[in-house]
CSV table of C-alpha atoms in Angstrom, one decimal:
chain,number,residue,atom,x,y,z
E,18,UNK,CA,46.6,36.7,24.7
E,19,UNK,CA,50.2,37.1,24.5
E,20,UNK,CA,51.8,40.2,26.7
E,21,UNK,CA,52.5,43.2,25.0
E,22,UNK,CA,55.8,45.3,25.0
E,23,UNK,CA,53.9,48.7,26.3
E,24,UNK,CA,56.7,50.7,24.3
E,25,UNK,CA,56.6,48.9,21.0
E,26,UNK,CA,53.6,47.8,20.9
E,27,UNK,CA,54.4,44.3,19.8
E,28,UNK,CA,53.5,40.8,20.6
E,29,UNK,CA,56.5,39.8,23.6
E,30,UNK,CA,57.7,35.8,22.0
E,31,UNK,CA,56.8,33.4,24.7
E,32,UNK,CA,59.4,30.7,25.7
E,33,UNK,CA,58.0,27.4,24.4
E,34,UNK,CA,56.6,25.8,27.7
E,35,UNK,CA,57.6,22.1,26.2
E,36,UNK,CA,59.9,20.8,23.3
E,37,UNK,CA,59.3,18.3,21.2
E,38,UNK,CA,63.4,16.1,19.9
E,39,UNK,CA,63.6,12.9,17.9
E,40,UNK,CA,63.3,9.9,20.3
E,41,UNK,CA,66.2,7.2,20.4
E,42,UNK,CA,63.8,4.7,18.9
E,43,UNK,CA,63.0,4.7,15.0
E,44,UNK,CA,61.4,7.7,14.0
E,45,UNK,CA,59.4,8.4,17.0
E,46,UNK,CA,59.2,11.7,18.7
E,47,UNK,CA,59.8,12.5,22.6
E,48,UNK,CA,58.5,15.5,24.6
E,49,UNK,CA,60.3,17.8,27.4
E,50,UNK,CA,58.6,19.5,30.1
E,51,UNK,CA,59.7,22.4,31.6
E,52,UNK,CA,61.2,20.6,34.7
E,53,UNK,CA,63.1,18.2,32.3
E,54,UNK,CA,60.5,14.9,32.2
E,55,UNK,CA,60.8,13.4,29.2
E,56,UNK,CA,57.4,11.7,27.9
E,57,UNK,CA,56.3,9.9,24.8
E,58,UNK,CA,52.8,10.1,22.9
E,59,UNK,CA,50.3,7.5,23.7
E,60,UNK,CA,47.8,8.6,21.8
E,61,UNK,CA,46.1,11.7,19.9
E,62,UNK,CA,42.4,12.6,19.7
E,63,UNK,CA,41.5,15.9,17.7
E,64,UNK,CA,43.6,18.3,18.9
E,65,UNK,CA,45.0,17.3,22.0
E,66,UNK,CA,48.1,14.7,22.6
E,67,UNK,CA,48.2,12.1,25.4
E,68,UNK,CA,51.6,11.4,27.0
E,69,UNK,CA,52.9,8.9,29.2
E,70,UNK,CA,56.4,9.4,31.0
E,71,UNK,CA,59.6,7.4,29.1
E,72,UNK,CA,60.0,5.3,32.6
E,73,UNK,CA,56.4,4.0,32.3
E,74,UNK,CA,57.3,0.8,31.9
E,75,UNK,CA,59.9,1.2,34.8
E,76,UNK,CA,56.8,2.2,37.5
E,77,UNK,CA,56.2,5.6,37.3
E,78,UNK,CA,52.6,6.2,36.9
E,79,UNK,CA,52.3,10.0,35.2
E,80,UNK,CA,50.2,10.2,32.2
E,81,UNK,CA,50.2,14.1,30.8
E,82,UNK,CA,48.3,15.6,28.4
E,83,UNK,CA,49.5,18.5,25.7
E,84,UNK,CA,48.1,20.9,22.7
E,85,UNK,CA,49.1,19.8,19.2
E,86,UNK,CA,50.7,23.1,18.6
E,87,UNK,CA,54.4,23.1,18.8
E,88,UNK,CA,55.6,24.3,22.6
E,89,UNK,CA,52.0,23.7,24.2
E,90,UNK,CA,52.6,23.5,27.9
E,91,UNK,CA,52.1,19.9,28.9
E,92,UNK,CA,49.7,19.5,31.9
E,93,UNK,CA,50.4,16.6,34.2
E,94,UNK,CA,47.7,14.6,35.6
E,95,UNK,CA,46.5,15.5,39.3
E,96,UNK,CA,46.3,12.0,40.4
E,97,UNK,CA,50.0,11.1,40.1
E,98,UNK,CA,53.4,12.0,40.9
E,99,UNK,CA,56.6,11.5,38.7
E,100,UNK,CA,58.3,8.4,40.6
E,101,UNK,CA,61.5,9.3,40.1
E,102,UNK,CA,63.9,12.7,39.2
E,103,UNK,CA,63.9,14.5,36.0
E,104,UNK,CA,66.2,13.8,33.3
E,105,UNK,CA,69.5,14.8,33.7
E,106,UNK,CA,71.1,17.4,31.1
E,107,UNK,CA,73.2,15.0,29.6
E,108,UNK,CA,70.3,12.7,28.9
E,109,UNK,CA,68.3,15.5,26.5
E,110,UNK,CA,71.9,15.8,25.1
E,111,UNK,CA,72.0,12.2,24.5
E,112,UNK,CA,69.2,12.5,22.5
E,113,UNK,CA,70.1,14.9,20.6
E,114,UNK,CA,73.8,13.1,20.1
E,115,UNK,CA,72.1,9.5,18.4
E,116,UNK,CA,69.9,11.6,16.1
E,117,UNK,CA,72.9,13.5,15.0
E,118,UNK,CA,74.8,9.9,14.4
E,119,UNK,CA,71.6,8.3,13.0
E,120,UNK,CA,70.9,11.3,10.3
E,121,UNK,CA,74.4,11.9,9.3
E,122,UNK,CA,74.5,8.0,8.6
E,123,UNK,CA,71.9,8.3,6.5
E,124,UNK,CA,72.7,11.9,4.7
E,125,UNK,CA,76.8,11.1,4.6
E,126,UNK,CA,78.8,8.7,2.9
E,127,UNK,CA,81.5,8.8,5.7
E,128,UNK,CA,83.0,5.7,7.8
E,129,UNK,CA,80.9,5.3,11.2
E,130,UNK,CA,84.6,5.9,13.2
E,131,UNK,CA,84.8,9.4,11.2
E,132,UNK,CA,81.2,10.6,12.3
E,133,UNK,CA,81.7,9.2,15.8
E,134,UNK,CA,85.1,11.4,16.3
E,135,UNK,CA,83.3,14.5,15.1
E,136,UNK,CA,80.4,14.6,17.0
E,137,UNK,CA,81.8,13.3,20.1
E,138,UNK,CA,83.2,17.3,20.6
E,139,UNK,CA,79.9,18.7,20.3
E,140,UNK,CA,78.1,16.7,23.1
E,141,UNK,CA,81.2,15.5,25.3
E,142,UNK,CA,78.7,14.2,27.9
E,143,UNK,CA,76.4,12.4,26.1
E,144,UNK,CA,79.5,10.2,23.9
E,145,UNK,CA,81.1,9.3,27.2
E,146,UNK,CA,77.7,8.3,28.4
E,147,UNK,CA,76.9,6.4,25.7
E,148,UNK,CA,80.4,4.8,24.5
E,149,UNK,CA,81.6,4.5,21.6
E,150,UNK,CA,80.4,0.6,20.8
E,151,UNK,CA,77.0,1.9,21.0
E,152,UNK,CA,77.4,5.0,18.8
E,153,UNK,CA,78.8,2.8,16.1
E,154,UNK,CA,75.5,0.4,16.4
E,155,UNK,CA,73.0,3.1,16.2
E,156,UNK,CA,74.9,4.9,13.0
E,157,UNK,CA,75.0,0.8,11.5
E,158,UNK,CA,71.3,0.3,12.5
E,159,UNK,CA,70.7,3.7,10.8
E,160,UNK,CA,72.0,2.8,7.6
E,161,UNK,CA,70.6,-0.6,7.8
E,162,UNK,CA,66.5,0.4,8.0
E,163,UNK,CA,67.4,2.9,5.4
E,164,UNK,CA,68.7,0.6,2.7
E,165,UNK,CA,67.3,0.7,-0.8
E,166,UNK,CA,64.4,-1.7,-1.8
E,167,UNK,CA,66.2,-4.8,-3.3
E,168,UNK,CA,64.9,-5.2,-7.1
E,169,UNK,CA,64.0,-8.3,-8.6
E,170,UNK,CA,66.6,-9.1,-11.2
E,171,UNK,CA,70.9,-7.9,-11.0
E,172,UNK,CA,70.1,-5.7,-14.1
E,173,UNK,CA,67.8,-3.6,-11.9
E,174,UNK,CA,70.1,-2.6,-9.4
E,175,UNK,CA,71.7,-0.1,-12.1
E,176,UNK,CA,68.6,2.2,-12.0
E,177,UNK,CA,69.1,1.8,-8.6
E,178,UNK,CA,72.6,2.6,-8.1
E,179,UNK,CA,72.4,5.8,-11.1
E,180,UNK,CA,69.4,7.3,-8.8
E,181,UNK,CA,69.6,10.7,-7.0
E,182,UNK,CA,68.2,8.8,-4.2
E,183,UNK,CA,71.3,6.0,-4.0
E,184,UNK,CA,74.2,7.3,-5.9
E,185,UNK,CA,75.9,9.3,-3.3
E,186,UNK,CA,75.6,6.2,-0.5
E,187,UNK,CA,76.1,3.2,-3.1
E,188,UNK,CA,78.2,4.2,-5.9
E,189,UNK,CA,81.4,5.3,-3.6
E,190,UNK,CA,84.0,4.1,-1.9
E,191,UNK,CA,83.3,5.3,2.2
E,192,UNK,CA,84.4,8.4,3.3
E,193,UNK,CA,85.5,9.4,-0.2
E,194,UNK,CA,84.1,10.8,-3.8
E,195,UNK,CA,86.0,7.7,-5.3
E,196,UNK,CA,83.8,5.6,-7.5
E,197,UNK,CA,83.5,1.7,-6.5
E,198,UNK,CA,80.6,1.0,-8.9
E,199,UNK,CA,81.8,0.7,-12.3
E,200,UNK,CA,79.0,-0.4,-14.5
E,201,UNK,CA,77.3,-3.2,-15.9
E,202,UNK,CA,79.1,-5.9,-17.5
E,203,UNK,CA,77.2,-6.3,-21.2
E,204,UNK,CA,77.8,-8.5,-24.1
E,205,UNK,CA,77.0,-6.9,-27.9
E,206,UNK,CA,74.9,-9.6,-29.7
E,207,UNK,CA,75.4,-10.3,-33.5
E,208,UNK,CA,71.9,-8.2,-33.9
E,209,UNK,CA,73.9,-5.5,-32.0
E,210,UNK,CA,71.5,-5.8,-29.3
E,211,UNK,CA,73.0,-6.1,-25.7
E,212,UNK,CA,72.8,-9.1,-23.4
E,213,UNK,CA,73.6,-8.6,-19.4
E,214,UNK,CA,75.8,-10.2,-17.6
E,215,UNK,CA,76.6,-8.7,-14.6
E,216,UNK,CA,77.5,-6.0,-12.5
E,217,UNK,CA,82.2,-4.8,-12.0
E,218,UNK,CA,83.1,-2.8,-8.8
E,219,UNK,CA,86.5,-1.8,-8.2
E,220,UNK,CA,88.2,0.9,-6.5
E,221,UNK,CA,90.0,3.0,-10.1
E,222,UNK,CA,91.7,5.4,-7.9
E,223,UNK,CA,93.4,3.3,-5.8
E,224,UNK,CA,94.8,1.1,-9.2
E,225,UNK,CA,96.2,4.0,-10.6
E,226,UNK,CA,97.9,5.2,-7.3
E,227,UNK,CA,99.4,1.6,-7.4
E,228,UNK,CA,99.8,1.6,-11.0
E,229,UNK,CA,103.5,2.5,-11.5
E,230,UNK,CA,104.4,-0.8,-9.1
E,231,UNK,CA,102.0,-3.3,-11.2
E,232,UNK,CA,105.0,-4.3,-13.3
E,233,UNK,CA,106.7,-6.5,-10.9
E,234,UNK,CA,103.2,-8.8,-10.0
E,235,UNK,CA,103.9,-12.3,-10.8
E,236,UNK,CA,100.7,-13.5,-10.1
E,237,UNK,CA,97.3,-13.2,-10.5
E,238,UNK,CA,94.2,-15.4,-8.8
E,239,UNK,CA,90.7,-15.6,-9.7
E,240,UNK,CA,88.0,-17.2,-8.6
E,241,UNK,CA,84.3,-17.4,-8.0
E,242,UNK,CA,82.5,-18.1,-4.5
E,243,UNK,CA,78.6,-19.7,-5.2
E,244,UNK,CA,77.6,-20.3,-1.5
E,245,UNK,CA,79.2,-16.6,0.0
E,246,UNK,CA,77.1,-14.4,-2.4
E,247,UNK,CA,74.1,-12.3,-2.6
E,248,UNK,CA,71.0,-14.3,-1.7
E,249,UNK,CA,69.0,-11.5,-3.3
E,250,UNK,CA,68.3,-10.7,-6.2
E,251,UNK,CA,68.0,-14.2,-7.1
E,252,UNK,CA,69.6,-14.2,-10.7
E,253,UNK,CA,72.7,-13.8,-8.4
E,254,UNK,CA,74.6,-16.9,-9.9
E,255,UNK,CA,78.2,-16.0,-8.1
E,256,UNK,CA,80.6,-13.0,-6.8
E,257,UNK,CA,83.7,-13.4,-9.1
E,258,UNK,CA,87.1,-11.6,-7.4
E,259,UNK,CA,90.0,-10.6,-9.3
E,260,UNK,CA,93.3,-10.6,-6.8
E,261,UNK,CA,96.9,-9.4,-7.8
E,262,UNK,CA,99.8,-10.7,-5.0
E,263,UNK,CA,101.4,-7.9,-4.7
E,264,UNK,CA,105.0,-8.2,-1.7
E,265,UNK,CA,103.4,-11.1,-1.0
E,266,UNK,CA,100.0,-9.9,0.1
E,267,UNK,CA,96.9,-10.8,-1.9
E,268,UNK,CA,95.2,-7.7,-3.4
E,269,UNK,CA,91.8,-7.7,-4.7
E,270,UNK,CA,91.3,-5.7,-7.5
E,271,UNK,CA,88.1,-6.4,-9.4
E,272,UNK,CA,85.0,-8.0,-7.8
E,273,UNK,CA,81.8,-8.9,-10.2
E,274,UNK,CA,78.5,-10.4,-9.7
E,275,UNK,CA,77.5,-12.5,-11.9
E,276,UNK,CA,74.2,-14.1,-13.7
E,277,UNK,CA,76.1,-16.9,-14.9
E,278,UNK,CA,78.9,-18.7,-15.4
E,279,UNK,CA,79.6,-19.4,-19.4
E,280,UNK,CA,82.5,-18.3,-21.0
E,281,UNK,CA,81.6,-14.9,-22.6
E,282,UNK,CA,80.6,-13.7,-19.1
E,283,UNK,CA,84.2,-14.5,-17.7
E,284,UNK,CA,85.8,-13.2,-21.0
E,285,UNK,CA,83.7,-9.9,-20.2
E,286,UNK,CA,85.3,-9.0,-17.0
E,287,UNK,CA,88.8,-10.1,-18.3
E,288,UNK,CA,88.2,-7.5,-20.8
E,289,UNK,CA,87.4,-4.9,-18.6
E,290,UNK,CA,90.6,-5.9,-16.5
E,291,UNK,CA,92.4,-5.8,-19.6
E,292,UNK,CA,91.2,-2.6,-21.9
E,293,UNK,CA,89.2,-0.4,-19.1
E,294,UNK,CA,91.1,-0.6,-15.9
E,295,UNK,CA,94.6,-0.4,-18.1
E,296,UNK,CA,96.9,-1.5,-15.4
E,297,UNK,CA,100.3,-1.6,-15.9
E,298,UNK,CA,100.9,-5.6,-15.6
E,299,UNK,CA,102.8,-8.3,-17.7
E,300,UNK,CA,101.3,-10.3,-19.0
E,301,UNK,CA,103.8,-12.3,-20.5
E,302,UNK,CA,105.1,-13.1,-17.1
E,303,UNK,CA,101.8,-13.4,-15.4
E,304,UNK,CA,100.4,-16.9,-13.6
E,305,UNK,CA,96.8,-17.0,-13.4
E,306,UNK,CA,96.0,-19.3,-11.1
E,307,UNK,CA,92.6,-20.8,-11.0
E,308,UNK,CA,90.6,-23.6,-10.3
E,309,UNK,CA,89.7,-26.4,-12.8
E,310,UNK,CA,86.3,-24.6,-14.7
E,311,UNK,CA,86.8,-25.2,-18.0
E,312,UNK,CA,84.4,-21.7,-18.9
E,313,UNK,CA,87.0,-19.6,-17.0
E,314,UNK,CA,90.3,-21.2,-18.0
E,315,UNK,CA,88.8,-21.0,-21.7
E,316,UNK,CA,88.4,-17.2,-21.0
E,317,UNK,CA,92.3,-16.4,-19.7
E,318,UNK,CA,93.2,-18.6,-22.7
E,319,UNK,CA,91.2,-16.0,-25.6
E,320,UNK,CA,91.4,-12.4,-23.6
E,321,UNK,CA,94.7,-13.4,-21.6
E,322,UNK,CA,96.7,-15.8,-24.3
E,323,UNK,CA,100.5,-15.3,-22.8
E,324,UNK,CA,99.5,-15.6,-19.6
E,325,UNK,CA,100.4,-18.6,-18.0
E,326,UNK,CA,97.1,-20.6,-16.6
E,327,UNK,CA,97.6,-23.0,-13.6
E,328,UNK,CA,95.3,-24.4,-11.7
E,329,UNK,CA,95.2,-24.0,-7.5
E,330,UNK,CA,97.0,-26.6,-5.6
E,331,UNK,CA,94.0,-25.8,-3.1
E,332,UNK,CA,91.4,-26.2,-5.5
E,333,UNK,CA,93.7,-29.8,-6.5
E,334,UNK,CA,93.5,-31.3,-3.0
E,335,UNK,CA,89.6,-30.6,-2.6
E,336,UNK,CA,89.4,-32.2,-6.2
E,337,UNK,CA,90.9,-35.8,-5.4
E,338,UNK,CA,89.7,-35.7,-1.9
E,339,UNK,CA,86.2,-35.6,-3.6
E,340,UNK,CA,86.8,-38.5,-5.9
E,341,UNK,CA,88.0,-40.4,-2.9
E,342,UNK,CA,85.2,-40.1,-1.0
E,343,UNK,CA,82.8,-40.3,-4.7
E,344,UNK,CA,84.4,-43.5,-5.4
E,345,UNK,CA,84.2,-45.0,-2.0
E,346,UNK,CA,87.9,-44.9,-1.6
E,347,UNK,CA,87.8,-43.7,1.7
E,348,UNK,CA,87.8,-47.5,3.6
E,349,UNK,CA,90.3,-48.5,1.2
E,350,UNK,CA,92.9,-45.3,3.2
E,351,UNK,CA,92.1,-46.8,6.6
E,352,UNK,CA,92.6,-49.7,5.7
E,353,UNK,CA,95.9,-49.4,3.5
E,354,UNK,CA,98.8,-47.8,5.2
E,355,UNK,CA,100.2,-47.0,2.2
E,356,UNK,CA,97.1,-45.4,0.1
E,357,UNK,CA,96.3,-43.4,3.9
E,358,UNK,CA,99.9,-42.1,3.6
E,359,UNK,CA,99.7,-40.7,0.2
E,360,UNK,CA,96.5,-39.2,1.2
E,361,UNK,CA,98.1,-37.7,4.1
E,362,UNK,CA,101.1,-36.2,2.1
E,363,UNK,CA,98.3,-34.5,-0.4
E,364,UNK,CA,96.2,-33.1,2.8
E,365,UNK,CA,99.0,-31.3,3.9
């Protein structure tokens, strides 16, 4: 029975004899004892929790058992002795310090850096204990055992990305309230039924910040990478980027996966560069360069008609060095010094 308060005749609240924190790994639990031994369950049978000290599997040979109920004393085991010093303060603090990083990873949409800086003022200790390399880790290995369950088809990540569950992590740019995800990328069919295409990301808010200076841009590339793309969902047919060189630094401004790569699907997202994002470019004095796909360069020429469409010089090189090596060319430039020159001046 708990001691009474002989004036007030009330219950007097005991100080919980143990306390039970998140442990560093996964979702496990530790527990504290009064001298500051940290222990983890081993099992549980009814009511009562067996415990084996964290440094087990360094030597030490306590096993402890505990009540269920929250704060139960935990008893140690007569037949052993702890082989080594209780935890240090800073090491229940550390404890405490991952958690925080690991739920605010998963709660926040804030860059890792940003979390890292705030919590490092609330347990000093613990951060310089456990540096900053490993903070960054545990809020990245966070986020990474709590992503969302990859869907079977493109067109299913937008129930995805428009849940309560995913919005606030997915649909943003990090640290901010600025929208990345812009929608999906739909065709209307003669039978005014839709057909899918894709998915458009793109930072808006930044565009329009740089909006004013979009006149001067010259140029404009676009292309689509097949082998550096989503491996899942497997409709994933490319990741199609949209870059503006803007002082001479290459901007991207639109990325879009893709189901496929036919013409209406590239005229699609050069509408939504045109007529959604509204930028303040000219086209009239625009060169799109490109490589040599005849669906995309079909696409500039019907959404984009006065800009002027060139093909990469990059794109060029890999294109004859291919029919070199297709046509069985290649002994032909070891052989010649003058074919093995020409192919030098193109390779470089």
């Amino acid at each position: 029975m708990d001691p009474v308060d002989p004036v007030l005749e009330l219950p007097i609240p005991l100080e919980p004899l143990s306390r039970a924190i998140p442990g560093l790994r996964g979702r496990s639990t530790v527990y504290i004892d009064e001298s500051g031994y940290v222990y983890y369950q081993h099992s549980i049978r009814g009511s009562i929790r067996y415990l084996k000290c964290e440094n087990h599997r360094y030597g030490c040979p306590v096993s402890a058992k505990m009540s269920t109920i929250e704060g139960a004393q935990i008893i140690i085991s007569e037949r052993h002795v702890h082989s080594h010093e209780p935890a240090p303060q800073y090491a229940v603090a550390l404890q405490g310090y991952v958690n925080s990083l690991r739920e605010r990873a998963i709660r926040e949409n804030i860059i890792p850096h940003n979390i890292v800086d705030q919590e490092v003022h609330l347990f000093p200790e613990a951060a310089m204990y456990k540096g900053r390399p490993a903070a960054l880790r545990a809020i990245a290995g966070a986020r990474h055992r709590n992503n969302p369950p990859i869907p079977d088809s493109l067109a299913d990540w937008i129930n995805i990305l428009n849940s309560n569950e995913w919005d606030p992590r997915l649909r943003y740019v990090n640290g901010s309230m600025t929208p990345f995800y812009q929608g999906p990328l739909e065709l209307l069919r003669d039978d005014e039924s839709t057909h899918f295409v894709g998915l458009v990301f793109t930072n808006n808010t930044f565009m329009q910040e740089l909006n004013a200076h979009l006149e001067g841009v010259r140029t404009m590339c676009m292309d689509g990478t097949f082998q550096i793309r989503p491996r899942q969902p497997a409709d994933i047919e490319q990741l199609f980027t949209v870059q503006i060189i803007f002082n001479n630094v290459a901007i991207p401004i639109i990325h879009a996966l893709l189901v496929d790569c036919q013409t209406k699907s590239y005229m699609r997202v050069l509408q939504f560069l045109r007529y959604d994002l509204q930028l303040n470019i000219n086209y009239e004095n625009l060169q799109v360069m490109t490589d040599f796909e005849q669906g995309l360069r079909n696409a500039i020429s019907r959404v984009l008609p006065e800009a002027n469409n060139s093909g990469c010089w990059f794109h060029y090189i890999q294109s004859i060095i291919r029919y070199v090596r297709s046509h069985h060319l290649m002994p032909l430039c070891r052989e010649n010094e003058n074919a093995r020159r020409i192919l030098r001046m193109y390779n470089h």
